[in-house]
PDB file of C-alpha atoms in Angstrom:
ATOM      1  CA  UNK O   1     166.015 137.104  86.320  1.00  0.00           C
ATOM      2  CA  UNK O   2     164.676 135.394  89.495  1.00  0.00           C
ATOM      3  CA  UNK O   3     166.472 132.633  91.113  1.00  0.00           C
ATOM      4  CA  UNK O   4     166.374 130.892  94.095  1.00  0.00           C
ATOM      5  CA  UNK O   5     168.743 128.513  96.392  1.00  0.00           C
ATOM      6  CA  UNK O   6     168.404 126.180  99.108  1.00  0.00           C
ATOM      7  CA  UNK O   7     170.854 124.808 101.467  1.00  0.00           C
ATOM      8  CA  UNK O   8     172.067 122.177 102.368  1.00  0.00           C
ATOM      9  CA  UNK O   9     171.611 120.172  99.332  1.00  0.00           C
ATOM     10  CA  UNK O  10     172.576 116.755 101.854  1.00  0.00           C
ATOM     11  CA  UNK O  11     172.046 116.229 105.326  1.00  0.00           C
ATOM     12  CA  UNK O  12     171.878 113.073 107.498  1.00  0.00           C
ATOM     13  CA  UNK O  13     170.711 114.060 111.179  1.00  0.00           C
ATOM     14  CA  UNK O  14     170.052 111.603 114.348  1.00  0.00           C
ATOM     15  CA  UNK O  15     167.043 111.277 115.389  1.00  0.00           C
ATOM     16  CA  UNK O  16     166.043 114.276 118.194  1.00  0.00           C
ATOM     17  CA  UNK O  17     168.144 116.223 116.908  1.00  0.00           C
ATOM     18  CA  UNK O  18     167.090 119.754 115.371  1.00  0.00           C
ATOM     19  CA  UNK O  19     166.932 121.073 111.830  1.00  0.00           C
ATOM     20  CA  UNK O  20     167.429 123.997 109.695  1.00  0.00           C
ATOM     21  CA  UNK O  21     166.616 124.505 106.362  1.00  0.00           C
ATOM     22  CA  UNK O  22     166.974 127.819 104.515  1.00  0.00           C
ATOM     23  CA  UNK O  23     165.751 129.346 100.892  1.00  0.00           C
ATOM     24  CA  UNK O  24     166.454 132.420  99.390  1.00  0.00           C
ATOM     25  CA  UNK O  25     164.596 134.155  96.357  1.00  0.00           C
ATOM     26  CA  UNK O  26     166.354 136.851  94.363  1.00  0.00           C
ATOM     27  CA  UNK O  27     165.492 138.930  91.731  1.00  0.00           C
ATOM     28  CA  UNK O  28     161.655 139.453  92.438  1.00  0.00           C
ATOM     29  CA  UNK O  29     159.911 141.168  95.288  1.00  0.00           C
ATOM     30  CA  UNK O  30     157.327 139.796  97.712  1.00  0.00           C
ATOM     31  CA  UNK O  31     157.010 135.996  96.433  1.00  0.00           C
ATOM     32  CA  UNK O  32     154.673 133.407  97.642  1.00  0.00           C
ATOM     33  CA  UNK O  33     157.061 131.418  98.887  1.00  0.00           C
ATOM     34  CA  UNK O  34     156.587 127.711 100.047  1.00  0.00           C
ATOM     35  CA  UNK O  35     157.655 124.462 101.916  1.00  0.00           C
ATOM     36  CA  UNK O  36     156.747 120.877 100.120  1.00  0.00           C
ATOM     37  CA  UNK O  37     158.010 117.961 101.067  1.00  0.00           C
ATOM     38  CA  UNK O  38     158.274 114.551  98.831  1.00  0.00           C
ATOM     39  CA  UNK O  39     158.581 111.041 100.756  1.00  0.00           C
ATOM     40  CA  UNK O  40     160.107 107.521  98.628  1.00  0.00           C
ATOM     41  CA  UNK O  41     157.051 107.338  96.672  1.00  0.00           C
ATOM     42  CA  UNK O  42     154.437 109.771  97.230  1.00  0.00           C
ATOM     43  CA  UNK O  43     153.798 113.330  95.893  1.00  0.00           C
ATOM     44  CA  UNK O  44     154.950 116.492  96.792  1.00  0.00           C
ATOM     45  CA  UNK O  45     153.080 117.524 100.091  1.00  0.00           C
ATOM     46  CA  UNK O  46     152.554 121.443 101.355  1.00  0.00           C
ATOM     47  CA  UNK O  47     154.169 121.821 104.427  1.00  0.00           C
ATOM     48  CA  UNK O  48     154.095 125.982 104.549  1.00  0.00           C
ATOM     49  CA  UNK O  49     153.476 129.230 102.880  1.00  0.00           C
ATOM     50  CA  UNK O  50     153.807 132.300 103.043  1.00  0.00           C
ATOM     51  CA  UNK O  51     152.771 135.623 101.202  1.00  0.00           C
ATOM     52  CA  UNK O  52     154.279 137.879 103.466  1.00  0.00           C
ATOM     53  CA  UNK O  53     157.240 138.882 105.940  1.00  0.00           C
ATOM     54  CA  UNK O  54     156.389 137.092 109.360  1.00  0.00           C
ATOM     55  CA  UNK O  55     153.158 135.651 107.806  1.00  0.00           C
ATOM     56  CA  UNK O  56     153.103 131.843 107.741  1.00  0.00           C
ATOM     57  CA  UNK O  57     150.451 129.386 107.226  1.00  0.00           C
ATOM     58  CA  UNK O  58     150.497 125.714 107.960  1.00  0.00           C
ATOM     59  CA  UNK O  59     149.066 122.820 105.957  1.00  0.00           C
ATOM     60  CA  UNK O  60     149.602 119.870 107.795  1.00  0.00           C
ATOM     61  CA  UNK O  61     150.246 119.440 111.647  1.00  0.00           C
ATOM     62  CA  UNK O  62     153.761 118.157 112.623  1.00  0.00           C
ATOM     63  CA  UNK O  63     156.788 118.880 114.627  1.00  0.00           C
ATOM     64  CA  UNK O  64     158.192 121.199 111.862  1.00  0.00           C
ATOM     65  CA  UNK O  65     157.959 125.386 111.950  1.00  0.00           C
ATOM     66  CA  UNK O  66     158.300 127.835 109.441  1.00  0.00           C
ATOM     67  CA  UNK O  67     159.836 131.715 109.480  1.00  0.00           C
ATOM     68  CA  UNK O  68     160.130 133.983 106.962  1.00  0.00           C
ATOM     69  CA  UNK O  69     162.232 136.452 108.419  1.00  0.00           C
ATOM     70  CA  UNK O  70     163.079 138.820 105.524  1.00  0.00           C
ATOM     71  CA  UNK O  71     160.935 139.186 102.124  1.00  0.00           C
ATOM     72  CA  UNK O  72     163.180 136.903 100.178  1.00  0.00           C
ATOM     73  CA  UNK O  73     164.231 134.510 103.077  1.00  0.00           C
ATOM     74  CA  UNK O  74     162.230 131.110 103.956  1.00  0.00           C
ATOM     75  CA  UNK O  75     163.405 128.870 107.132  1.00  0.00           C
ATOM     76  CA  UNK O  76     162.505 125.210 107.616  1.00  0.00           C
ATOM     77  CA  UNK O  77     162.971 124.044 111.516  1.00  0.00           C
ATOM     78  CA  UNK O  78     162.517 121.529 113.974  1.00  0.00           C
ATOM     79  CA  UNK O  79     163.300 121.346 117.248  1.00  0.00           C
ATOM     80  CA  UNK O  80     163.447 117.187 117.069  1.00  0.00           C
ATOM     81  CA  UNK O  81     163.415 115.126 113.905  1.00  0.00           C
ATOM     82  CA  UNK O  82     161.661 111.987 113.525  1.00  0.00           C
ATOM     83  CA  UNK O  83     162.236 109.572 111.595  1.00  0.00           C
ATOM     84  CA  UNK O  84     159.281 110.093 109.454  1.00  0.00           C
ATOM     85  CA  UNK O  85     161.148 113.437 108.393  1.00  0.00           C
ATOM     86  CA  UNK O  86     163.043 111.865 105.934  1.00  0.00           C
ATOM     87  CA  UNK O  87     162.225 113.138 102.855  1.00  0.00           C
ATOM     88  CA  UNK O  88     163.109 115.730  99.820  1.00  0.00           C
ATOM     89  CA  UNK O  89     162.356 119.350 101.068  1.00  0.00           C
ATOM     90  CA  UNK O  90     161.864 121.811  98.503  1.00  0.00           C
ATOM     91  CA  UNK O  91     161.425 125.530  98.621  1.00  0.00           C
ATOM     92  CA  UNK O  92     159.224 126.667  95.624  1.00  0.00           C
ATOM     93  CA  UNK O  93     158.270 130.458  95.099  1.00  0.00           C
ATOM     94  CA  UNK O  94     155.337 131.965  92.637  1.00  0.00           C
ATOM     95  CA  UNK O  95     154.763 135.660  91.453  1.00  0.00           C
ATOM     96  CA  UNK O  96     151.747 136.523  88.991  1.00  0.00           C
ATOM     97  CA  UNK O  97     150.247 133.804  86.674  1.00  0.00           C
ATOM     98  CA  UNK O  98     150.456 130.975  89.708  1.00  0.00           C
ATOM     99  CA  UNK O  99     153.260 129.188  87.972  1.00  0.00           C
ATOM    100  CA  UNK O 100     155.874 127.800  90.717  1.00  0.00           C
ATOM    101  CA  UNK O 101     159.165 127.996  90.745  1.00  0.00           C
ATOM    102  CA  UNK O 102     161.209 125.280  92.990  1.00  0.00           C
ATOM    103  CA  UNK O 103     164.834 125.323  94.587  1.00  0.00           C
ATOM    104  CA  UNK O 104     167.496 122.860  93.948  1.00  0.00           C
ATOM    105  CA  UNK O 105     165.729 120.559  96.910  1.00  0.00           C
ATOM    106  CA  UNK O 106     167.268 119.302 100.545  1.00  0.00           C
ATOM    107  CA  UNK O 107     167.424 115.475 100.962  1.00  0.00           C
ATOM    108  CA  UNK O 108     167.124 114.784 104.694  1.00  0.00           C
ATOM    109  CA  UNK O 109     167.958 111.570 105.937  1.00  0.00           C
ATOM    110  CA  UNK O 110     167.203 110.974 109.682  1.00  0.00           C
ATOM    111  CA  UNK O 111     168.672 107.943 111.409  1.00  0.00           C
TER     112      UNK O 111
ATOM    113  CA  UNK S   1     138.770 111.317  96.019  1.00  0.00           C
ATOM    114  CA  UNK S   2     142.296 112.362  95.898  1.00  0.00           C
ATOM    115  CA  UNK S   3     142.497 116.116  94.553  1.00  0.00           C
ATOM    116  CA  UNK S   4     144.575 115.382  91.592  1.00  0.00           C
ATOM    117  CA  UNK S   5     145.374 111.348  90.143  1.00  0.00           C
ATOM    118  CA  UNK S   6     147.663 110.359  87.475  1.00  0.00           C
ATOM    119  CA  UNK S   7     148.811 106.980  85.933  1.00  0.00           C
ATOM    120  CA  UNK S   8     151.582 106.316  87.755  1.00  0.00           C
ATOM    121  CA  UNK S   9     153.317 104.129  84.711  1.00  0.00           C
ATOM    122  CA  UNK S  10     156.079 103.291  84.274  1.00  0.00           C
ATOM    123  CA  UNK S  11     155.192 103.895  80.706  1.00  0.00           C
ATOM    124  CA  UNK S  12     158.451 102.542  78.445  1.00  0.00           C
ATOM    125  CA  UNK S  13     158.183 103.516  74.955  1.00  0.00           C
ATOM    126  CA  UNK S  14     160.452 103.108  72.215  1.00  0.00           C
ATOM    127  CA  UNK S  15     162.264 106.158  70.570  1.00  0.00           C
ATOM    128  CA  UNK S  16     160.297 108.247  68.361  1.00  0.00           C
ATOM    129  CA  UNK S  17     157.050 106.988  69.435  1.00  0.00           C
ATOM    130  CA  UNK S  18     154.268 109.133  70.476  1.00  0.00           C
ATOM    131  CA  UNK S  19     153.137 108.517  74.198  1.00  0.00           C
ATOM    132  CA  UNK S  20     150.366 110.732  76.317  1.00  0.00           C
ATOM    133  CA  UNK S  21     149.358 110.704  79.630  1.00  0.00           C
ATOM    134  CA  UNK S  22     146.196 112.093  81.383  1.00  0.00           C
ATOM    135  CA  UNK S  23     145.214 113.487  84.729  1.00  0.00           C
ATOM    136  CA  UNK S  24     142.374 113.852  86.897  1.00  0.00           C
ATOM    137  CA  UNK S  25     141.311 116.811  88.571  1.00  0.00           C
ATOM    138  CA  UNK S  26     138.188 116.607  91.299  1.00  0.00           C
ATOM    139  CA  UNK S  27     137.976 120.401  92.059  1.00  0.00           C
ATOM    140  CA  UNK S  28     135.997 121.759  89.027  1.00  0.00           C
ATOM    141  CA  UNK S  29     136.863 125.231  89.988  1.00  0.00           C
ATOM    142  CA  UNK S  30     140.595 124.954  89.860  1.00  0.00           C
ATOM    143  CA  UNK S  31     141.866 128.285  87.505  1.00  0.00           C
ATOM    144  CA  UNK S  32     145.196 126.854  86.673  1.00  0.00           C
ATOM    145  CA  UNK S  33     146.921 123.898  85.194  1.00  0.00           C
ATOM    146  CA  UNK S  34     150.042 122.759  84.531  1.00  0.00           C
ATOM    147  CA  UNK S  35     152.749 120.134  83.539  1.00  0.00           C
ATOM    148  CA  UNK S  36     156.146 120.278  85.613  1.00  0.00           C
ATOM    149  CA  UNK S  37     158.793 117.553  84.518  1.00  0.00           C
ATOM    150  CA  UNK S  38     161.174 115.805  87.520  1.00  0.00           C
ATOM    151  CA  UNK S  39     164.199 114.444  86.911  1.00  0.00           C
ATOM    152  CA  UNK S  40     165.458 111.391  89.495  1.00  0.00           C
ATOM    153  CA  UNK S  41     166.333 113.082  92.888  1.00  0.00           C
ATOM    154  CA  UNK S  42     166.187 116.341  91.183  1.00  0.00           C
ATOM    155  CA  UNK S  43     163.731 119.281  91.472  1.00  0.00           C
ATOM    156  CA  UNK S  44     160.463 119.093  89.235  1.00  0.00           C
ATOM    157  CA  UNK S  45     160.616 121.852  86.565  1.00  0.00           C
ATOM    158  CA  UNK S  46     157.605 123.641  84.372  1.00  0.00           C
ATOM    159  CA  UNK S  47     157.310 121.560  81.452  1.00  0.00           C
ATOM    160  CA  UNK S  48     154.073 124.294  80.323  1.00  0.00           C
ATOM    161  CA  UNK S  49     151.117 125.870  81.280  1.00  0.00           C
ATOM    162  CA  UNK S  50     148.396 123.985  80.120  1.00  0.00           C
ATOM    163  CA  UNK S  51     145.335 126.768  78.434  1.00  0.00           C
ATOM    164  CA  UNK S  52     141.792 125.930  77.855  1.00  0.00           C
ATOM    165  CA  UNK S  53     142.272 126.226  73.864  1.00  0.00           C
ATOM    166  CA  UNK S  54     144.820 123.362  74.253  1.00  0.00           C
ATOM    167  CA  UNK S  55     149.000 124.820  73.462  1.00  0.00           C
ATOM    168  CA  UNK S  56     151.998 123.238  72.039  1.00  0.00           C
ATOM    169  CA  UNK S  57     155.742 123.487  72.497  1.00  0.00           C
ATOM    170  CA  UNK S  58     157.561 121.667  69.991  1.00  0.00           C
ATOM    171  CA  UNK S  59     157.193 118.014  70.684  1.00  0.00           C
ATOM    172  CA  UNK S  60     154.886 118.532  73.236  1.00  0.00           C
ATOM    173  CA  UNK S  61     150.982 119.365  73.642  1.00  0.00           C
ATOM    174  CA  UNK S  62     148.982 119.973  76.187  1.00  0.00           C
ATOM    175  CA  UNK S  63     145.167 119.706  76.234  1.00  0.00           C
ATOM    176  CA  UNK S  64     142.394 120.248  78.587  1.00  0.00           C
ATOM    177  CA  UNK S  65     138.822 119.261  78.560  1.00  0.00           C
ATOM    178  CA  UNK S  66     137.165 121.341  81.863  1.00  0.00           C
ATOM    179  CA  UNK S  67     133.936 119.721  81.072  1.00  0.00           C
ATOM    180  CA  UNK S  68     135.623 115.785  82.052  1.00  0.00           C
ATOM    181  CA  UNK S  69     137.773 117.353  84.352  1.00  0.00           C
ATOM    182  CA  UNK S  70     141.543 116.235  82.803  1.00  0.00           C
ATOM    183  CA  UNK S  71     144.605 117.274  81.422  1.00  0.00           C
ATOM    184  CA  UNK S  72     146.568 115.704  78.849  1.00  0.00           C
ATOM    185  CA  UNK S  73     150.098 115.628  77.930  1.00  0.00           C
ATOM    186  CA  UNK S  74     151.205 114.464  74.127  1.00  0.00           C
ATOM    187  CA  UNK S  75     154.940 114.068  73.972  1.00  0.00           C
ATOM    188  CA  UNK S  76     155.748 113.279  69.974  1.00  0.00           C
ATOM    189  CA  UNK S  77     159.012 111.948  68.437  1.00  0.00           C
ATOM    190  CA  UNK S  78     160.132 110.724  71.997  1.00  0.00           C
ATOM    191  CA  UNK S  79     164.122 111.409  72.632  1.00  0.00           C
ATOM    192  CA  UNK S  80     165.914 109.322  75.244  1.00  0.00           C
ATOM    193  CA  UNK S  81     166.368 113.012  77.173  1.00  0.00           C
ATOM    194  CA  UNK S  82     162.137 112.803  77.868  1.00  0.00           C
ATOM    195  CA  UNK S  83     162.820 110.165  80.006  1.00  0.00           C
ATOM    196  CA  UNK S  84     161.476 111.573  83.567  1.00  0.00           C
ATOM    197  CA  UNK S  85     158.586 111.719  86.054  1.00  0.00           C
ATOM    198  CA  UNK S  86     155.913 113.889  85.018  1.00  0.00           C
ATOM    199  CA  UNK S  87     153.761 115.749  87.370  1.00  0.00           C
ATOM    200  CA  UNK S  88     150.587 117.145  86.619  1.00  0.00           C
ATOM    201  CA  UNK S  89     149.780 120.712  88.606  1.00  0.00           C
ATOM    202  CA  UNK S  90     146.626 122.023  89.405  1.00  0.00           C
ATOM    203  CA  UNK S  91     146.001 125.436  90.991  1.00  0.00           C
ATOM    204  CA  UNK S  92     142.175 126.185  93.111  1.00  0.00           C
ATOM    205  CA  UNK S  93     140.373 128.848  92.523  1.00  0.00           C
ATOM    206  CA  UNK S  94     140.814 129.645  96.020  1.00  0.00           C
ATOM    207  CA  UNK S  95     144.070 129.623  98.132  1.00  0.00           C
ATOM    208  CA  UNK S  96     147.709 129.791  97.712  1.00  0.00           C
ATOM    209  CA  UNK S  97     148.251 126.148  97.164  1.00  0.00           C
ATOM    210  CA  UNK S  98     148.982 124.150  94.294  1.00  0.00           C
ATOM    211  CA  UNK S  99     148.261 120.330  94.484  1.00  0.00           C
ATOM    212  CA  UNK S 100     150.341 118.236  92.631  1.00  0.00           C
ATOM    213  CA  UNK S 101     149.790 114.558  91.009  1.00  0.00           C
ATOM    214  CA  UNK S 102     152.089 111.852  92.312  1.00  0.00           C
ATOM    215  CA  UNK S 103     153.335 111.453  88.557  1.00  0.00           C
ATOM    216  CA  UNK S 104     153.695 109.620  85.615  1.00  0.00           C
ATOM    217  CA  UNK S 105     156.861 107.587  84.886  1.00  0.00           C
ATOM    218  CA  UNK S 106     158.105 107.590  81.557  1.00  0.00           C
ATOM    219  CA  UNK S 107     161.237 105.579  80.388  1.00  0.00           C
ATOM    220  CA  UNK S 108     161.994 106.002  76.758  1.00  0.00           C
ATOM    221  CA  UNK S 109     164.254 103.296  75.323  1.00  0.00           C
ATOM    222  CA  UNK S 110     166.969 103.154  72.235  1.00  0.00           C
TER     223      UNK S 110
END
C-alpha cells in the first residue's frame, strides 16, 4: 500500500533563517506530488507541484522553492522565513482517479 | 467569486441527529468532487468521492447537482467521533490542482 511521511512534524525557526521541509511517497511510482499550505483560519493553499523528477510548478509567488529530487522525494525550502510563513505545510500526493492523499503535516512557527 | 465556498458553521448538533452541509463550486467544468474530513491540527483525510448519481457510505451521503453547481454532504445518526472540519474538494477539468473549501465546522454534542 502507498504511504507517505513528512518531517519534521514541529518546528519553530527565527525569522531569516532558512527552511527545509521533506516528503516521501512509497509504495507507488511517479505521483503527483504537492505542497499546500493552511494559515489560522483560511484554506489549504497550493504552494507546488510536481508530476515529474526535476519538474516543478509554482502557484503562488513567495520566498519559498520546491525540488523534487528523486521520483518519490518532495523538498520544501527557503532561504529566509518570514513571518507570514507560519503555517501547516502539508505534502499531499495523487495517482489515477485525482483523489489526494496528504502527509502527517509540518507546523511551522516563525518568530 | 471564490472557486469553491462552504458554510463555515460551526454547526453543533445533538447526537443522533441528521445534519448536511453544502458547497459551491464556480467552475462548471470541474470533473471531480470530493469530501475530505480534518481533524484539529491534524491532516484532512478522504471522507468519499462524491459521483454524479449521488453515493453513500454508511452514515454518510453524498450528492451532487452539476446543473446548480453544489455538493452535499448528509451525515445521519451523528456520533460524537463526526465531530471535525469538513472540507469540500473540487478537481478542474484542466490542471493538476485541486481547490479546496475553507470548511465546515461541525461539533456534535452528548
Amino acid at each position: 500500500s502507498q504511504t507517505i511521511h513528512q518531517w519534521p512534524a514541529t518546528l519553530v525557526q527565527p525569522v531569516g533563517s532558512p527552511l527545509s521541509l521533506e516528503c516521501t511517497v512509497e509504495g507507488t511510482s511517479n505521483p503527483n506530488l504537492y505542497w499546500y499550505r493552511q494559515a489560522a483560519g483560511r484554506g489549504l493553499q497550493l504552494l507546488f507541484y510536481s508530476v515529474g523528477i526535476g519538474q516543478i510548478s509554482s502557484e503562488v509567488p513567495q520566498n519559498l522553492s520546491a525540488s523534487r529530487p528523486q521520483d518519490r522525494q518532495f523538498i520544501l525550502s527557503s532561504k529566509k522565513l518570514l513571518l507570514s510563513d507560519s503555517g501547516f505545510y502539508l505534502c499531499a500526493w495523487s495517482g489515477p482517479g485525482n483523489t489526494i492523499y496528504f502527509g502527517e503535516g509540518s507546523w511551522l512557527t516563525v518568530v | 467569486r471564490k472557486e469553491v465556498e462552504q458554510d463555515p458553521g460551526p454547526f453543533n448538533v445533538p447526537e443522533g441527529a441528521t445534519v448536511a452541509f453544502n458547497c459551491t463550486y464556480s467552475n462548471s467544468a470541474s470533473q471531480s468532487f470530493f469530501w475530505y474530513r480534518q481533524d484539529c491540527r491534524k491532516e484532512p483525510k478522504l471522507l468519499m468521492s462524491v459521483y454524479s448519481s449521488g453515493n453513500e457510505d454508511g452514515r454518510f451521503t453524498a450528492q451532487l447537482n452539476r446543473a446548480s453547481q453544489y455538493i452535499s454532504l448528509l451525515i445521519r445518526d451523528s456520533k460524537l467521533s463526526d465531530s471535525a472540519t469538513y472540507l469540500c474538494v473540487v478537481k478542474p477539468n484542466s490542471g493538476y490542482a485541486l481547490n479546496f473549501g475553507k470548511g465546515t465546522s461541525l461539533l456534535v454534542t452528548p
